[in-house]
Coordinates of C-alpha atoms and ligand atoms in Angstrom, one line a residue:
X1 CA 92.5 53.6 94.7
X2 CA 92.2 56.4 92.8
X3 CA 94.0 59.6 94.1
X4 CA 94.1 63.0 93.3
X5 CA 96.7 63.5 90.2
X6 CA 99.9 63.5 91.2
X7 CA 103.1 64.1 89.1
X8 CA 106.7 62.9 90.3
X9 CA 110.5 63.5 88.7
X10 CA 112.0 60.2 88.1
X11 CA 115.8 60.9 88.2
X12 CA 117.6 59.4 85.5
X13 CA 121.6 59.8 84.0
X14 CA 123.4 62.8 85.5
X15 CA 120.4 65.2 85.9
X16 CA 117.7 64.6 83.8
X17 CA 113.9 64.1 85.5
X18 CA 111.5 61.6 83.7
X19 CA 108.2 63.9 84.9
X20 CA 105.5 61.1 85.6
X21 CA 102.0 61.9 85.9
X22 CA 99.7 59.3 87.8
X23 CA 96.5 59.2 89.5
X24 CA 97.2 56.5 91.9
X25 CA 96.1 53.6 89.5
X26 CA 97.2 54.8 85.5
X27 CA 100.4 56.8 84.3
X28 CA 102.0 58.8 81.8
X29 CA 105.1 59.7 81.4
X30 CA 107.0 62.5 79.8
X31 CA 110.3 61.7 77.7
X32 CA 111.4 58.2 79.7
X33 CA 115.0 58.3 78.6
X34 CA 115.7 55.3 80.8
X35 CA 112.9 52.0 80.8
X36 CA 114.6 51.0 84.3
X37 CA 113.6 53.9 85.9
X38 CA 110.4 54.1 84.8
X39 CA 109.7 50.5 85.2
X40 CA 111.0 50.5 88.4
X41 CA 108.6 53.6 89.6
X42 CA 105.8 51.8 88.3
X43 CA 106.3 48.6 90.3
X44 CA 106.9 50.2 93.8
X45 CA 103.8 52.6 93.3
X46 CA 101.6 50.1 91.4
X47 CA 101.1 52.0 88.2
X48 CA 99.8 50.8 85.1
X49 CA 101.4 52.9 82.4
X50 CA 99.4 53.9 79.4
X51 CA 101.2 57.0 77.6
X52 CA 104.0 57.9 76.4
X53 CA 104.3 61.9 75.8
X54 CA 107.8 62.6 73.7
X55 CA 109.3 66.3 73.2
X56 CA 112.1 65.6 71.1
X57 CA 114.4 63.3 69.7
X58 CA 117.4 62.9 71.8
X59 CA 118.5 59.8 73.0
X60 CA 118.5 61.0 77.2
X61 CA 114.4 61.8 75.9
X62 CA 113.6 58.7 74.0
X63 CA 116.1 55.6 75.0
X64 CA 114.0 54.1 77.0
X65 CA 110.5 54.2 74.3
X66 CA 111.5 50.6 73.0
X67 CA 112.1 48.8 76.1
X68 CA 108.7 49.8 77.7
X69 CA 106.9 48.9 74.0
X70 CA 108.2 45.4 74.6
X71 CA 107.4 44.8 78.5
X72 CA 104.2 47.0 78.0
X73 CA 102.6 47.1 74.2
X74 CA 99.5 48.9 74.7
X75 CA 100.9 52.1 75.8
X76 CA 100.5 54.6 73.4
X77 CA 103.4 57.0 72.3
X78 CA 102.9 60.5 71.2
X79 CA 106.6 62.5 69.2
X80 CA 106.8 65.5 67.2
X81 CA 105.6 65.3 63.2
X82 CA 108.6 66.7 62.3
X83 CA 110.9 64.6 63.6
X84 CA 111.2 60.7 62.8
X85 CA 111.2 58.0 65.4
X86 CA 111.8 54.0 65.1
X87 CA 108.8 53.1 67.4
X88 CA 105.1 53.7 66.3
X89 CA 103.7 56.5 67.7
X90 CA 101.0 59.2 67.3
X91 CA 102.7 62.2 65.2
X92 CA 101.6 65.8 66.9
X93 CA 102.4 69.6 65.5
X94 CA 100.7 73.0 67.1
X95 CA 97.8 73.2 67.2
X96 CA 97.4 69.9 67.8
X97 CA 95.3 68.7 71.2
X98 CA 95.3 65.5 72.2
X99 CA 93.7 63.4 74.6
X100 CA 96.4 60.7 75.8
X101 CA 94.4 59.2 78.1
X102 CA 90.8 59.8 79.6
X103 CA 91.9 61.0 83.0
X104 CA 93.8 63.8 82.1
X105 CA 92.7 67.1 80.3
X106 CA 93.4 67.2 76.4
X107 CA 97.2 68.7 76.0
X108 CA 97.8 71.7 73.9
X109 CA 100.9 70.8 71.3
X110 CA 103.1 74.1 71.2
X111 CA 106.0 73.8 68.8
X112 CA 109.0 75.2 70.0
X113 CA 112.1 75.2 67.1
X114 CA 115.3 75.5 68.4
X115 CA 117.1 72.9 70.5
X116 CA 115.8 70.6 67.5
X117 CA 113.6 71.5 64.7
X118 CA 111.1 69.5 65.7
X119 CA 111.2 70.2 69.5
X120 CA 107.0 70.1 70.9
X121 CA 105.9 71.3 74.3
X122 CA 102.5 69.9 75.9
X123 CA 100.6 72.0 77.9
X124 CA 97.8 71.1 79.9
X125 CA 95.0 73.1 82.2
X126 CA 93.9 71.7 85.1
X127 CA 91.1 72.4 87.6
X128 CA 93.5 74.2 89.8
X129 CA 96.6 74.0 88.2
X130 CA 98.8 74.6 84.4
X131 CA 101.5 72.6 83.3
X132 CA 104.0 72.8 81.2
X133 CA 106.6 70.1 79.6
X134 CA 108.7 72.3 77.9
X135 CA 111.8 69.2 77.4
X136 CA 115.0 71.0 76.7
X137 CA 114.0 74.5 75.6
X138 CA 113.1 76.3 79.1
X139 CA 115.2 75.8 81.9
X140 CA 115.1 77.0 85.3
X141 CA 116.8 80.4 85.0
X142 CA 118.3 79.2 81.0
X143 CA 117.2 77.3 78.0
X144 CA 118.3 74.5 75.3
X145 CA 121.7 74.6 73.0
X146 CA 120.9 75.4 70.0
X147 CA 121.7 72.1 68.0
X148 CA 119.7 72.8 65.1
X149 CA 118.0 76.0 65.0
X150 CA 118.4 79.1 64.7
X151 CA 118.8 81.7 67.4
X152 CA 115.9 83.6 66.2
X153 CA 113.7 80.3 66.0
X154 CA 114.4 79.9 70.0
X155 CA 114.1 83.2 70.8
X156 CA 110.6 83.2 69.2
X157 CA 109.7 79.6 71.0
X158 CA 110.4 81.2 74.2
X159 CA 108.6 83.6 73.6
X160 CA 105.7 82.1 73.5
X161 CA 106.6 80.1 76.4
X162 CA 106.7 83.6 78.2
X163 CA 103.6 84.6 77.0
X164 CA 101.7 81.7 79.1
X165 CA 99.9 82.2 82.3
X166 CA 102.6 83.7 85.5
X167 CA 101.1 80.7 87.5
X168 CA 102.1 77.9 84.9
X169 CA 104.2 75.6 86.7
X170 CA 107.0 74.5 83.8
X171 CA 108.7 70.7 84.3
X172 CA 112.2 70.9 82.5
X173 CA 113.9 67.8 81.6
X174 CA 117.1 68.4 83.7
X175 CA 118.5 69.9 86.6
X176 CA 120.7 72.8 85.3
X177 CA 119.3 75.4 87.6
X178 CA 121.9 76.1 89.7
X179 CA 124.8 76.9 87.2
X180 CA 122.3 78.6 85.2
X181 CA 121.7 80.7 87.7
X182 CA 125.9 81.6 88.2
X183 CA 125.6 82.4 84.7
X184 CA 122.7 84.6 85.1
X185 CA 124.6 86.4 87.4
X186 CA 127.2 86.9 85.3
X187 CA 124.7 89.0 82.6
X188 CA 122.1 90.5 85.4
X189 CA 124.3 90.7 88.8
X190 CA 121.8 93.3 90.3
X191 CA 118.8 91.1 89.6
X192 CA 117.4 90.9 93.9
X193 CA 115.6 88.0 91.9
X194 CA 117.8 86.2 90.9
X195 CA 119.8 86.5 94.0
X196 CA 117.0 85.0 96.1
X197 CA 116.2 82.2 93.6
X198 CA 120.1 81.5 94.3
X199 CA 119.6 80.8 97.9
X200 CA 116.2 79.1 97.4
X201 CA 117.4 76.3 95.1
X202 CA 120.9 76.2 97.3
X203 CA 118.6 75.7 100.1
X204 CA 116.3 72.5 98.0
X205 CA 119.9 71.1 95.8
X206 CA 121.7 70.5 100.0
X207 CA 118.5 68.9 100.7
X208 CA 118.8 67.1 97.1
X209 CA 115.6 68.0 95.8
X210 CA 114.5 69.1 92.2
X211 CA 114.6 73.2 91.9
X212 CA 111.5 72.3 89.8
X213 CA 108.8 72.3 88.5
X214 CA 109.5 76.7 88.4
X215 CA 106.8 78.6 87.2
X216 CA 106.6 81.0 84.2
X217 CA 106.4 84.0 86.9
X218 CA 109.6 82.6 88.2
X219 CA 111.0 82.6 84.6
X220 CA 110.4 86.1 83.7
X221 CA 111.8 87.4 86.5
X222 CA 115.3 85.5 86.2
X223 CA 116.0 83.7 83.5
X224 CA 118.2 85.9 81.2
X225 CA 117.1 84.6 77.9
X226 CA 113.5 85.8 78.5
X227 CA 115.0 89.3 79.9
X228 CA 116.7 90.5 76.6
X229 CA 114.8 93.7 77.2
X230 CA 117.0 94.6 80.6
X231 CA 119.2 97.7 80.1
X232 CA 121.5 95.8 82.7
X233 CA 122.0 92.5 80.6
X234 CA 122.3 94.9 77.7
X235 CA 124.6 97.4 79.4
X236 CA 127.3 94.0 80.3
X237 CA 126.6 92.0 77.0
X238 CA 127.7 95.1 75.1
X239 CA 124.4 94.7 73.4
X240 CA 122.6 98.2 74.3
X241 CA 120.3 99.8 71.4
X242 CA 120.9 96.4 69.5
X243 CA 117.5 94.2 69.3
X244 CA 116.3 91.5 71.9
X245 CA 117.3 88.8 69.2
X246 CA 121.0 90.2 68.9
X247 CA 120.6 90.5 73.0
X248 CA 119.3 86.6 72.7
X249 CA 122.2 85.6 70.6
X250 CA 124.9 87.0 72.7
X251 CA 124.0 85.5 75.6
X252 CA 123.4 82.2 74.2
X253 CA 126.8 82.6 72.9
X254 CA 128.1 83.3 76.0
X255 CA 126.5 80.8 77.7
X256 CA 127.9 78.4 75.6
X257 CA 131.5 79.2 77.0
X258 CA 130.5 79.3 80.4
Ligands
ZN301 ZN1 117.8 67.5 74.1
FE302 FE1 118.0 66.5 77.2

């Protein structure tokens, strides 16, 4: 029977979430690293799966693509144009919409440069609600390595991941939020903020449950790499009267080592 939408984190590896979105009868899923997992979901809730929404190339996004072609060929897979994959698929770059299946609203295609060249967030308006898949470029509280752009290529993506709606509730690919948030601490120690986000995703991790979906709100008022502007980050980064994108490197950087 047809429900209300619904979206669900698959675990999958160490701490990655496969975000599934379903309606009670038809599926989609969002960078199915692992076919098991997925296939697995899809048996014990009954799901027929009929997209496949891609944000970048790496294997823990798209190992799983293949498998679920062969057990389930009419599902259609959507990547980034930039980027080349051995599976066909629909090829998407902003401004790109596209309608992945008839249930769901038409997803916005944002690029976002930076983790890869290639990297694509979808981003979808509901009745009620705005989501964001944002794969490895937004974290909760932190954001991607940089494995093939530039810092000022990421620092722009995120920006316009920070320019979305407060109330945009943003689905990462893994579960990095709590050391993210240690290293936070490290840059932005007097952030109350921050502080409280600590003991609410403590509080959800002891009770082994995702610190996500966050929401943009959520973002901008604790994730460093969005707060370049904060005299505090600026004051311990040694980074004070430099620019936000010198600010955004040196904590990248430092995050690195951390
Ligand atoms: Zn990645
Ligand atoms: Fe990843």
């Amino acid at each position: 029977m047809l429900q209300q939408l619904q979206i669900i984190p698959i675990p999958a590896f160490k701490d990655n979430y496969l975000w599934l979105i379903h309606n009670g009868e038809q599926a989609v899923v969002v960078d199915p690293g692992d076919a098991q997992a997925v296939l697995d979901t899809l048996s014990a809730l009954n799901l027929r799966l009929e997209a496949i929404l891609i944000t970048h190339h790496h294997q823990d996004h798209i190992g799983g693509v293949n498998k679920l072609l062969a057990t389930l060929p009419n599902v259609q897979v959507f990547a980034p144009q930039l980027e080349h994959y051995d599976f066909p698929h629909t090829k998407l770059i902003e401004p790109d919409e596209v309608q992945c299946t008839s249930w769901l609203p038409k997803a916005q295609v944002i690029d976002l440069p930076g983790h890869t060249l290639g990297h694509i967030a979808y981003y979808l308006e509901l009745e009620a609600e705005k989501w964001l898949f944002c794969g490895d470029t937004l974290f909760g509280a932190g954001c991607g390595r940089l494995f093939e752009g530039s810092p000022s290529q990421m620092y722009h993506s995120l920006q316009k991941l920070a320019a979305l709606a407060d109330d945009t509730l943003v689905f990462c690919t893994h579960e990095y939020t709590l050391h993210n948030i240690q290293f936070a601490l490290t840059v932005e120690p007097n952030n109350q903020a921050l502080h409280q986000r600590q003991l609410d995703t403590l509080a959800l991790r002891e009770k082994q449950l995702p610190s996500l979906p966050s929401t943009i709100a959520l973002e901008l008022a604790t994730n460093p790499f969005l707060r370049c502007y904060s005299a505090e980050i600026q004051n311990l980064t040694g980074t004070k009267n430099k620019t936000e994108l010198d600010v955004f490197t040196k904590i990248r950087e430092l995050r690195n080592h951390y």
